[in-house]
Short mmCIF file of C-alpha atoms and ligand atoms in Angstrom, two decimals:
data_model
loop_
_atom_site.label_atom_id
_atom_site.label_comp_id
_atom_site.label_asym_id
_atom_site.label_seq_id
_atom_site.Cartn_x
_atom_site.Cartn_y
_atom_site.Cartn_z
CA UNK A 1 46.76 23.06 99.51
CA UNK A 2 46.61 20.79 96.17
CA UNK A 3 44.02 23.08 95.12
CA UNK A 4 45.94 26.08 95.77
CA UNK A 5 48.84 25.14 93.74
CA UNK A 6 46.77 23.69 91.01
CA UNK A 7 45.30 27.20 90.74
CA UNK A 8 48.86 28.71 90.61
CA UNK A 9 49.88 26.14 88.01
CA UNK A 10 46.97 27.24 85.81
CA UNK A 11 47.52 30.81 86.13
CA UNK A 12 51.35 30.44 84.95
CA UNK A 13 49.74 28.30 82.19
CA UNK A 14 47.22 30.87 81.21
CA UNK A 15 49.91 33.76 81.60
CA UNK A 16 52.32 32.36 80.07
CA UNK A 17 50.13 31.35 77.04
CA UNK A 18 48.91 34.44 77.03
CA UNK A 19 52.06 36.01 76.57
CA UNK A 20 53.22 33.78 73.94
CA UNK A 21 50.09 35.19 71.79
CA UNK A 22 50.46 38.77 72.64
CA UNK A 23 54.53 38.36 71.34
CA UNK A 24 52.84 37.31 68.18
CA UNK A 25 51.06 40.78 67.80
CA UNK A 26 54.76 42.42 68.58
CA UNK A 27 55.80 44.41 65.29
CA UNK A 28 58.25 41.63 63.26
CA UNK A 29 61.51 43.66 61.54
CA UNK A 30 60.46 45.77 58.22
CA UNK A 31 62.56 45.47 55.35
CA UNK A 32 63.22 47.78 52.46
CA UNK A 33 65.27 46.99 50.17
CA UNK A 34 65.91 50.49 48.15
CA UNK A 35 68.63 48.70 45.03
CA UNK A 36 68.70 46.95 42.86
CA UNK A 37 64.69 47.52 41.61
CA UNK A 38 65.09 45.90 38.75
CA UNK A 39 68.46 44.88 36.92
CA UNK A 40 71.85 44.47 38.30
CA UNK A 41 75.20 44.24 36.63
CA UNK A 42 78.73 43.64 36.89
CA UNK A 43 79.03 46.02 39.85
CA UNK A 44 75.82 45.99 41.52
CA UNK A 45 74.98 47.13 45.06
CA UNK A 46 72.23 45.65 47.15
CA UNK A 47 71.04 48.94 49.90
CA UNK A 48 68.53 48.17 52.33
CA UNK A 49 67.12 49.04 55.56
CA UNK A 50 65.94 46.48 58.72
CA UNK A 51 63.48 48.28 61.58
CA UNK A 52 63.40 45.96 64.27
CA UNK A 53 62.53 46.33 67.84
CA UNK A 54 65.47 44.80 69.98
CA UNK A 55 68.06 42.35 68.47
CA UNK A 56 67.99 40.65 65.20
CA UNK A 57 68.76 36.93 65.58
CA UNK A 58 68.74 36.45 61.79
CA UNK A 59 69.37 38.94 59.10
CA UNK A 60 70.58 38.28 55.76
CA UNK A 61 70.17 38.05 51.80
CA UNK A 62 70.31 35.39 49.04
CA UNK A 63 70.22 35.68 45.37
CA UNK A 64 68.33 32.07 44.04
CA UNK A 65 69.18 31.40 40.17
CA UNK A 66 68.24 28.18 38.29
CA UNK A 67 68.03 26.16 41.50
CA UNK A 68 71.07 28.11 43.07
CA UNK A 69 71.23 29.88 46.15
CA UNK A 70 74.17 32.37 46.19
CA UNK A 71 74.69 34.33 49.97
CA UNK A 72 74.56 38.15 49.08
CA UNK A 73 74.73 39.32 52.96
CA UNK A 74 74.74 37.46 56.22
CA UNK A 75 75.01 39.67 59.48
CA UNK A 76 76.70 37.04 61.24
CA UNK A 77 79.29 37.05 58.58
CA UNK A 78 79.09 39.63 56.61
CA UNK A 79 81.54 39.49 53.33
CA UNK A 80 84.22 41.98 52.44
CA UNK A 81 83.19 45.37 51.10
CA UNK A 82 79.93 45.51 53.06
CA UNK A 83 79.28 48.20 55.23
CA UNK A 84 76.45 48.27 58.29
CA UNK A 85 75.09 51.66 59.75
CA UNK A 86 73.20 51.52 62.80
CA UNK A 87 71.51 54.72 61.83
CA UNK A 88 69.25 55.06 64.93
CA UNK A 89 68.66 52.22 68.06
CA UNK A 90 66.14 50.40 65.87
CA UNK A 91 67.02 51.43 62.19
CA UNK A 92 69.98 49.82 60.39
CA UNK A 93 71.04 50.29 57.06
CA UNK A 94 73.06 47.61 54.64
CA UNK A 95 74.90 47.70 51.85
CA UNK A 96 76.90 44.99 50.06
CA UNK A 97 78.31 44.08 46.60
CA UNK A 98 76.21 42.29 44.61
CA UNK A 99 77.07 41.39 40.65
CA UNK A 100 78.88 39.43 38.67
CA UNK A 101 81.78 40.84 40.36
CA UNK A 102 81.00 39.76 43.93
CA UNK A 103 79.08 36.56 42.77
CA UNK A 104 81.50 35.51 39.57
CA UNK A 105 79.21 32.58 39.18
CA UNK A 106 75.84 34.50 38.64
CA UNK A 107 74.85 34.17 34.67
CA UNK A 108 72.52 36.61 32.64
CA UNK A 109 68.63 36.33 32.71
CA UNK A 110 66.06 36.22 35.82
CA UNK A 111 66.98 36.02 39.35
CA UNK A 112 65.10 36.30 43.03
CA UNK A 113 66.46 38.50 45.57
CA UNK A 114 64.85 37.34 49.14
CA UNK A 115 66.02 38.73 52.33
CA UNK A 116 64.93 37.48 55.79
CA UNK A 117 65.15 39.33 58.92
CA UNK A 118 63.64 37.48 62.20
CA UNK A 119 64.06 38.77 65.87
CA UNK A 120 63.67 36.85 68.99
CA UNK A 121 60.17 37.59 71.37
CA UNK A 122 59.63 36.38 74.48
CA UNK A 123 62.71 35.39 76.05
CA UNK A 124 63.35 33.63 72.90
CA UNK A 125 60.48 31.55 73.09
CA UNK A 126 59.38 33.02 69.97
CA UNK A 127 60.74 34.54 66.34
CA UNK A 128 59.22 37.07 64.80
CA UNK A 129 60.00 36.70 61.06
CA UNK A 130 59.80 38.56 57.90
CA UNK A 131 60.80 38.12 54.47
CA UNK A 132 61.31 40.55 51.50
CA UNK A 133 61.59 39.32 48.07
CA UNK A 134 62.15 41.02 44.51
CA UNK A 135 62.47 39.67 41.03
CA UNK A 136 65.95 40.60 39.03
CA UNK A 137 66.68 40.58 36.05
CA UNK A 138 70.96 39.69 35.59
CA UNK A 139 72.18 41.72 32.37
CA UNK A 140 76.58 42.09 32.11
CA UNK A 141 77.20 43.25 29.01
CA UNK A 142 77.95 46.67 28.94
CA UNK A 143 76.23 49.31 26.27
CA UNK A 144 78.63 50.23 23.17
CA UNK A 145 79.74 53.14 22.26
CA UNK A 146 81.25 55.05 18.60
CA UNK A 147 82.08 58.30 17.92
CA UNK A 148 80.52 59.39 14.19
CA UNK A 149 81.46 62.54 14.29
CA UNK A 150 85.05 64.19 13.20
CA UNK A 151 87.50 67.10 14.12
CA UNK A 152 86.19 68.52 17.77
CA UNK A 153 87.90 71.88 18.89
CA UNK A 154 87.54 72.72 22.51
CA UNK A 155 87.91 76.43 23.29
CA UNK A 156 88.30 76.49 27.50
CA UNK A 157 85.08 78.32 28.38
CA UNK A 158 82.90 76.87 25.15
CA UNK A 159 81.29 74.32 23.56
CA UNK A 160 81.55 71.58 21.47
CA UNK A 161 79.24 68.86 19.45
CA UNK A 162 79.77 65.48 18.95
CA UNK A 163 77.41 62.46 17.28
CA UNK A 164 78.09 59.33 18.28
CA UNK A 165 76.32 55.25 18.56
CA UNK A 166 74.60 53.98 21.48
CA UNK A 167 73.25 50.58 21.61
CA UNK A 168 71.20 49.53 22.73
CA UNK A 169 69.54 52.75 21.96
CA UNK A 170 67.59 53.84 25.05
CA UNK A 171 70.44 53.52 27.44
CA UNK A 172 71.21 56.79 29.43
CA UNK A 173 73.92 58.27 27.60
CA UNK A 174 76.08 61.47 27.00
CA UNK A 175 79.25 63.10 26.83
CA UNK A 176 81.94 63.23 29.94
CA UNK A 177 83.72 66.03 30.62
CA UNK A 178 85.13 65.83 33.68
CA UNK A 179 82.78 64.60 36.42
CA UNK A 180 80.23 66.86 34.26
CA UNK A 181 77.50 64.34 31.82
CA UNK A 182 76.25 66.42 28.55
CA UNK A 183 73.08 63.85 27.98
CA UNK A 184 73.11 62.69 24.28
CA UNK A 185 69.83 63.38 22.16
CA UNK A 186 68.44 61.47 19.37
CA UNK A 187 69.94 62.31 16.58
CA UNK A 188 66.52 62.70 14.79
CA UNK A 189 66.09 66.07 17.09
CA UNK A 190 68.65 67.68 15.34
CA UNK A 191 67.49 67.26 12.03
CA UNK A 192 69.75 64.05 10.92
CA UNK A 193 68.10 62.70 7.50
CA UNK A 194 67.73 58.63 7.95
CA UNK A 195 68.88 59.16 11.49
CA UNK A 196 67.97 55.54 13.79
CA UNK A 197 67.51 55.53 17.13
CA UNK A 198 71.18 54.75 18.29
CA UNK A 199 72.41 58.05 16.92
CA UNK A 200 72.60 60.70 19.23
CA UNK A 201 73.79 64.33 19.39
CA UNK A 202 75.71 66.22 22.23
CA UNK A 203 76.02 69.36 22.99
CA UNK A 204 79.40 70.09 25.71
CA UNK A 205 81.67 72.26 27.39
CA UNK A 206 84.70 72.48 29.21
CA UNK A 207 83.68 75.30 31.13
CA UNK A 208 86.05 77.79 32.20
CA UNK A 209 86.79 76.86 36.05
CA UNK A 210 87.44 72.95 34.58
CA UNK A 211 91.41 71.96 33.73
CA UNK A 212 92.68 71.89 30.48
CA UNK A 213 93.43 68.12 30.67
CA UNK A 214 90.02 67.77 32.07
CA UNK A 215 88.94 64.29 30.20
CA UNK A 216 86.18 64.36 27.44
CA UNK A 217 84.83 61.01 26.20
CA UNK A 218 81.78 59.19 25.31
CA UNK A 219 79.53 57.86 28.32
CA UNK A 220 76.79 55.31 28.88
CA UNK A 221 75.41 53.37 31.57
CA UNK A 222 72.69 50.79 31.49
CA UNK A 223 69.42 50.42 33.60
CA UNK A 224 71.60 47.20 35.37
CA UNK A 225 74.28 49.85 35.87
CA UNK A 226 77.00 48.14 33.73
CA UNK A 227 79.19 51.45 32.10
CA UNK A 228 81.11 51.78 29.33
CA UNK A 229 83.26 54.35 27.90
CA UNK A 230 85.33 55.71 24.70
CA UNK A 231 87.88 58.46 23.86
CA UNK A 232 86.84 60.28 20.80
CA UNK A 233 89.67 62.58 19.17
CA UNK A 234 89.54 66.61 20.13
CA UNK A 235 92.13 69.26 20.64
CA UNK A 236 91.30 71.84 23.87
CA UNK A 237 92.43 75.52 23.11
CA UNK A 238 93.47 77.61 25.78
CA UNK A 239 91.86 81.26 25.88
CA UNK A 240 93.35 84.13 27.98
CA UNK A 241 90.95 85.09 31.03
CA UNK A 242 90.85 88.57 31.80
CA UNK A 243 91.66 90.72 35.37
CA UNK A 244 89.63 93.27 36.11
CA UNK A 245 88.93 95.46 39.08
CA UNK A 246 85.48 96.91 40.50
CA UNK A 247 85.27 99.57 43.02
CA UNK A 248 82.54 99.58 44.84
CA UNK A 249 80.77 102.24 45.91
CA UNK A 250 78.18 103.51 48.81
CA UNK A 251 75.90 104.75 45.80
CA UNK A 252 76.00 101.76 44.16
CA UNK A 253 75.35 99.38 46.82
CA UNK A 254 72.39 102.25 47.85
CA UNK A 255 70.80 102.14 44.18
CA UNK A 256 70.86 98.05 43.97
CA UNK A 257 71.30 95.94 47.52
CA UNK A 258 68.41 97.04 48.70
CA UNK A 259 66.20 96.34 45.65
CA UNK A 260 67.90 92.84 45.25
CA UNK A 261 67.53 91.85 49.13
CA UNK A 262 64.16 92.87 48.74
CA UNK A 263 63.94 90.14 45.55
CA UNK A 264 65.70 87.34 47.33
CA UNK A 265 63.51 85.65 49.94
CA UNK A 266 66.49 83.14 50.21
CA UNK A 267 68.76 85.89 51.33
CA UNK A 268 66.15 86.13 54.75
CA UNK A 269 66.07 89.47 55.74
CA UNK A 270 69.37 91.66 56.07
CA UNK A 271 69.84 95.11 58.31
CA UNK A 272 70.77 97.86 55.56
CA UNK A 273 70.85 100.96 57.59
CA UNK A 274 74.87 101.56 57.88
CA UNK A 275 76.94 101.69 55.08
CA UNK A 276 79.02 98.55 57.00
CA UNK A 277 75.71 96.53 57.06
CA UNK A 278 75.12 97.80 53.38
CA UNK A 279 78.91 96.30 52.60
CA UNK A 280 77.97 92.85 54.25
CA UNK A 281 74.39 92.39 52.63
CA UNK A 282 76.63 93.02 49.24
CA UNK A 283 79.04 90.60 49.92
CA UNK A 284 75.91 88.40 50.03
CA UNK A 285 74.47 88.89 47.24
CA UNK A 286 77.77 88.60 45.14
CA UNK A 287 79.05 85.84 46.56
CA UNK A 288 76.10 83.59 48.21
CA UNK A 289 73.17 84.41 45.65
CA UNK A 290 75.44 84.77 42.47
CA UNK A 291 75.74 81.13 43.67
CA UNK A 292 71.94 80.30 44.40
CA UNK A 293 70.72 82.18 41.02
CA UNK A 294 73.06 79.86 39.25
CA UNK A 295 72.27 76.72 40.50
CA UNK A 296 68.58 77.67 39.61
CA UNK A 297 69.87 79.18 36.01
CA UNK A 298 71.26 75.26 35.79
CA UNK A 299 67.85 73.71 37.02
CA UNK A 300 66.19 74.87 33.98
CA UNK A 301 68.87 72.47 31.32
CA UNK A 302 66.11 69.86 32.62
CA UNK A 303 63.38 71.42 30.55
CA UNK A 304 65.00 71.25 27.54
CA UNK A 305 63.27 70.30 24.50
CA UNK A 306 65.21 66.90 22.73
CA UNK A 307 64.54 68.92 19.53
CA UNK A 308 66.80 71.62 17.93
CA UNK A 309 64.76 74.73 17.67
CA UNK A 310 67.31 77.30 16.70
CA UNK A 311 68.41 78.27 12.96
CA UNK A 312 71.46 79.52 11.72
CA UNK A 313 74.43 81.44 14.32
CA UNK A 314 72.72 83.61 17.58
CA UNK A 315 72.60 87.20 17.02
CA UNK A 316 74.30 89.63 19.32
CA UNK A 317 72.12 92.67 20.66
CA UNK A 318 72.45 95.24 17.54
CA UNK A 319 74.07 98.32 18.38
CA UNK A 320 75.51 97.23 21.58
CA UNK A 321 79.78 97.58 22.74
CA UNK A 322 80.98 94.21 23.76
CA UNK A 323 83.44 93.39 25.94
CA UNK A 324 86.42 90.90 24.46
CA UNK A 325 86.47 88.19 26.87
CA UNK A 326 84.34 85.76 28.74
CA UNK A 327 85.09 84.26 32.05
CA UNK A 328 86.46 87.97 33.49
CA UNK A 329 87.90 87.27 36.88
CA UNK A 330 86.78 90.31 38.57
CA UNK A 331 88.43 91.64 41.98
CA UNK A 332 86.14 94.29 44.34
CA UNK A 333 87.27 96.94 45.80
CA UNK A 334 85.99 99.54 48.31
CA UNK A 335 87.76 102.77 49.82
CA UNK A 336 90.74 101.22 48.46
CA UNK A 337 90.69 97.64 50.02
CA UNK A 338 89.90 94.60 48.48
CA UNK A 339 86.87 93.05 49.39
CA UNK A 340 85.67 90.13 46.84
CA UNK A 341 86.77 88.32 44.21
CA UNK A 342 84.10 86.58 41.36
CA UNK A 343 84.00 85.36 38.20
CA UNK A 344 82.00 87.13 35.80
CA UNK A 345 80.23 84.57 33.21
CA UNK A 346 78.78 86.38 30.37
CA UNK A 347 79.35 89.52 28.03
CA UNK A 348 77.78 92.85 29.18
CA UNK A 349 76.44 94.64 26.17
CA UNK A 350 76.61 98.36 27.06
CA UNK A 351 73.69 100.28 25.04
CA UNK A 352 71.64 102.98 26.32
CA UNK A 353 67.96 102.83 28.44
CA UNK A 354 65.34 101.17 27.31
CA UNK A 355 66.68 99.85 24.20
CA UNK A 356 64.31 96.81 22.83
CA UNK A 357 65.95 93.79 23.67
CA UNK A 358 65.71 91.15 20.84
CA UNK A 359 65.63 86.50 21.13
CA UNK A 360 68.87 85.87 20.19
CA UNK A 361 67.40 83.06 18.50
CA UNK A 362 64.39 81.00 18.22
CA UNK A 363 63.18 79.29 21.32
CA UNK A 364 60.51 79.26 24.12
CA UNK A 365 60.91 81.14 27.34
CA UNK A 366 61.41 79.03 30.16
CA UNK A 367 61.78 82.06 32.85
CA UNK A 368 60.88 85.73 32.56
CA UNK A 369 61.01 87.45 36.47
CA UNK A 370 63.64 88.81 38.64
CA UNK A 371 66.29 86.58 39.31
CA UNK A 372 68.58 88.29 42.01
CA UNK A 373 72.26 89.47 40.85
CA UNK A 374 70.78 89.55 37.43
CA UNK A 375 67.67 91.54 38.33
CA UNK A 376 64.58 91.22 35.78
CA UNK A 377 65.98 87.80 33.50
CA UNK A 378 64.55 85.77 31.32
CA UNK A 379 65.92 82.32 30.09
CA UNK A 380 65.25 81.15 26.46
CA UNK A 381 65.47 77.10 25.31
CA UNK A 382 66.53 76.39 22.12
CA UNK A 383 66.41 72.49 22.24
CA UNK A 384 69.74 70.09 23.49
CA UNK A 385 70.64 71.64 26.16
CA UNK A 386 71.45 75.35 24.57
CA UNK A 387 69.48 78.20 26.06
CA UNK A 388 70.12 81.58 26.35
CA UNK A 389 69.81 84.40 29.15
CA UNK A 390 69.42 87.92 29.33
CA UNK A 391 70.03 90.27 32.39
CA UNK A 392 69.07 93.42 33.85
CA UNK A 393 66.24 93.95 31.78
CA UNK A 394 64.00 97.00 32.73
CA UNK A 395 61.00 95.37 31.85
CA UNK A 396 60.05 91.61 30.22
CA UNK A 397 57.65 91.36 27.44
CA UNK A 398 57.45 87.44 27.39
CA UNK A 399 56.32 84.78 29.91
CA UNK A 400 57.42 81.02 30.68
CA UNK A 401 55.95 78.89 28.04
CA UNK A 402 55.69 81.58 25.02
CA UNK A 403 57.04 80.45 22.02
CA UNK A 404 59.65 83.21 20.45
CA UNK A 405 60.93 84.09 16.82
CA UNK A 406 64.88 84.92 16.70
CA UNK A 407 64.86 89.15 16.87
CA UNK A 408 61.51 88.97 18.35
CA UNK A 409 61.33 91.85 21.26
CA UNK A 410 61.34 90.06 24.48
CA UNK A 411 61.88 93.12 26.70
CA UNK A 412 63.78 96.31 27.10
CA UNK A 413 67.03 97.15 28.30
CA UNK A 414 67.85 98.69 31.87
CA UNK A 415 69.88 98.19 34.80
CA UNK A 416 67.86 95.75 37.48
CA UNK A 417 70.01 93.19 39.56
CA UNK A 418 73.51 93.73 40.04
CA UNK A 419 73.84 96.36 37.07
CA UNK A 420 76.75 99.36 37.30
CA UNK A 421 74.69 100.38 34.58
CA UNK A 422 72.05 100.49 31.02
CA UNK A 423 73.39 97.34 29.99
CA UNK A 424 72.12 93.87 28.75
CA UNK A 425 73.88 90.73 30.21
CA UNK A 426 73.69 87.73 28.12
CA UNK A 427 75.29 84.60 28.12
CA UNK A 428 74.60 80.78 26.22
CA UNK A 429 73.98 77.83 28.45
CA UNK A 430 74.83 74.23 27.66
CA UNK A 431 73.11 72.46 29.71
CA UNK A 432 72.66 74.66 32.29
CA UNK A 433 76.59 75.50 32.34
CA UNK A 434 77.42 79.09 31.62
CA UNK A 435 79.31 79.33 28.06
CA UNK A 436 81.18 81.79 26.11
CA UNK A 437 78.60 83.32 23.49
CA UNK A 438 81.19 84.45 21.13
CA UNK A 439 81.31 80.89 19.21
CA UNK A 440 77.54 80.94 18.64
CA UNK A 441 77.50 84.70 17.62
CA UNK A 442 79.80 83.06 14.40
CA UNK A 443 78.16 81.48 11.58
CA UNK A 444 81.76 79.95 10.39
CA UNK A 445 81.51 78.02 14.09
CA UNK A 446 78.03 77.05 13.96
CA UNK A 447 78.59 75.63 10.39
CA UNK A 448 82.09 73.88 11.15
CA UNK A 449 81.12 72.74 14.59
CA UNK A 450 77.72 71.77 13.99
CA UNK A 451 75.91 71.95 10.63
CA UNK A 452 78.76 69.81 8.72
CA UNK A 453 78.71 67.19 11.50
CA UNK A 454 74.95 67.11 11.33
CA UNK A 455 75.09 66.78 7.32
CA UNK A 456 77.81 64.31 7.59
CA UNK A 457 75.92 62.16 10.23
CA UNK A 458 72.62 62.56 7.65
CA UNK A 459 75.20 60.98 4.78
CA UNK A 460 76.34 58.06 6.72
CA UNK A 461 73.62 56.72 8.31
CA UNK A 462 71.58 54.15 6.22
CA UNK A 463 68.22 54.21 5.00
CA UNK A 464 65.85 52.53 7.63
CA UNK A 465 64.74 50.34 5.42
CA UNK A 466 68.25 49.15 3.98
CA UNK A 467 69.61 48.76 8.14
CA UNK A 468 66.45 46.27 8.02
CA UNK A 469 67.52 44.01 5.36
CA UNK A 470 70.95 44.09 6.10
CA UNK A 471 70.11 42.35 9.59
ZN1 ZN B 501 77.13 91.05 33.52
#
């Protein structure tokens, strides 16, 4: 009987044992910590994510500076302004405040971030522990900022220049308009004799869906996140948009739905047997793809080169009628009922068939293929954010990458895309945002707003050499 309980005694032993080594092989929590990687500043934000089987019986975050340990997140007390997702039954995500802000008493220089996230195994005979640590570096002094340039004129629907300081230089920079960020370029780019690395030029727009007290000022924001901005003085000019109206007819949507559906993968694939279906699969393509093709016609202000490569004002297709206004808020009709209402962003140059269509000025092709509404397009850079496109070509004699000469041929006129007719569609982009061409088709504008900035920038800025010394 002694024996028999012995035996029992041992295999609650062994079992037990047993099971206490096995919890050991359980998975212990995983911890990502996706910010800060690197810096934090005034208002920092620590984001990360716990996977843990079960519940967590310890889960929080400390920030250790000379000898101090400062609480960032507890889960058993978690601080004001710190929010916890359960985003699935074994996935959590944090994030809390963490800067000088949140932790007043946190000086600049180097700091560890650990976090520690244990779960109970076993019927809590056992933890399961894991700890996550990251090296900071503590920066709160946000970047400066000066405006260098003078006299800025805003025309609603165009664009604008400015030259400003940064410092430290290689902070992320640019100018605000709106929620919209115009990145800043080294001023060197642009030409700028004795130009140092703090100077930077802007190209910007108050585009013509934005308000006309939209705010424009200087921007920067650091690699710890600490921002800073500054008003520089400009005047906004109102400019009359125009109504027109579009019928819309069976013919028309025959000669170009089809061919554009056809182009559009995105669009999936569309009945376009009945003149109703023929109605709807237009209504498509002018209102969801005009949408698409322009966020992609945006994706491309990425590419830009950081150096100016045009010379002197753009040149409007020779020969060609233009229409007076940009931004031309266009209402559709069809057998007499309104149907759609867009805004049409560009000039339509009316000139006949095939008509060689010329680089309105030097550049290098970023896009040359069919690009739905606008049918066979191609997209030109000319350096800071300015490009140029060109619509409804019949056929492109350029591809991405080639280098072009302003008035070289780039392809002929037609009427591909969304066309009522021979005509070439053109319109400027800064940075990606659709602009009225009509300032850069002046050579009084491009000298006023950016050549005597540019000069004046060139005559201010110091000698290299004699910056040097003075420090
Ligand atoms: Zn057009």
């Amino acid at each position: 009987m002694l024996r028999i309980a012995s035996i029992f005694v041992l295999v609650i032993i062994v079992a037990v044992g047993g099971g206490y080594l096995l919890a050991g092989f359980a998975a212990a929590p995983a911890i990502e910590v996706m910010r800060p990687r690197k810096a934090v500043g005034t208002d920092g934000t620590l984001e990360m994510v716990v996977h843990a089987e079960g519940r967590l019986s310890r889960f929080d975050a400390f920030l250790e500076q000379q000898g101090q340990r400062y609480r960032v997140f507890s889960l058993d007390d978690p601080s004001s302004g710190t929010k916890i997702q359960q985003e699935a039954e074994n996935r959590m995500r944090v994030t809390a405040p963490l800067g000088k802000r949140a932790i007043p008493a946190l000086r600049p220089g180097p700091a560890r971030l650990t976090v520690t996230a244990a779960r109970p195994v076993l019927y809590g005979l056992r933890t399961l522990e894991t700890i996550a640590s990251r090296d900071l570096e503590l920066r709160f002094t946000p970047p400066r900022l000066s405006i260098a340039s003078r006299h800025h004129f805003v025309n609603h629907g165009g664009a604008e220049m400015a030259v400003y300081r940064v410092s430290p230089s290689e902070v992320e920079s640019a100018v605000q308009v709106g929620d919209t960020l115009y990145p800043g370029f080294p001023a060197s780019g642009a030409g700028v004799t004795n130009a140092d690395l703090a100077l930077k030029v802007s190209f910007f727009a108050l585009v013509y869906d934005q308000d006309l007290g939209t705010a424009i000022r200087l921007f920067a924001r650091d690699e710890a996140g600490n921002t800073a901005r500054a008003n520089f003085d400009h005047r906004i000019f109102p400019k009359p948009m125009r109504r027109s109206r579009i019928e819309i007819t069976d013919e028309f949507m025959r000669r170009t739905v089809p061919d554009i559906v056809e182009h559009s993968p995105e669009l999936g694939s569309l009945p376009l047997s009945t003149d109703e279906e023929l109605l709807q699969a237009f209504l498509r393509v002018n209102g969801e793809l005009r949408r698409k093709n322009a966020d992609k016609i945006a994706s491309f202000a990425a590419e830009t080169s950081p150096q100016i490569v045009w010379e002197g004002a753009f040149t409007q297709l020779s020969n060609s009628q233009v229409e007076s206004t940009f931004a031309d808020h266009r209402t559709y009709f069809y057998k007499g009922r309104e149907i759609d209402q867009q805004v049409h962003l560009g000039f339509d140059l009316a000139v006949t068939a095939n008509v060689p269509v010329h680089a309105s000025n030097t550049g290098k092709v970023l896009y040359a293929d069919y690009l739905g509404i606008y049918g066979n397009c191609a997209i030109i850079d000319h350096g800071m954010g300015v490009q140029t496109l060109y619509g409804h070509l019949a056929s492109l004699d350029v591809k991405p990458g080639d280098r072009v000469t302003k008035g070289q041929t780039i392809g002929r006129s037609g009427m591909t895309g969304l066309a009522g007719g021979d005509h070439l569609h053109f319109t400027m982009l800064v940075n990606g945002r659709m602009v009225s061409p009509v300032e850069w088709w002046d050579p009084h504008w491009i000298e006023d707003r950016v050549m005597r900035k540019l000069r004046e920038a060139g005559a201010q800025a110091a000698p290299a050499s004699a910056t040097a010394q003075a420090r």
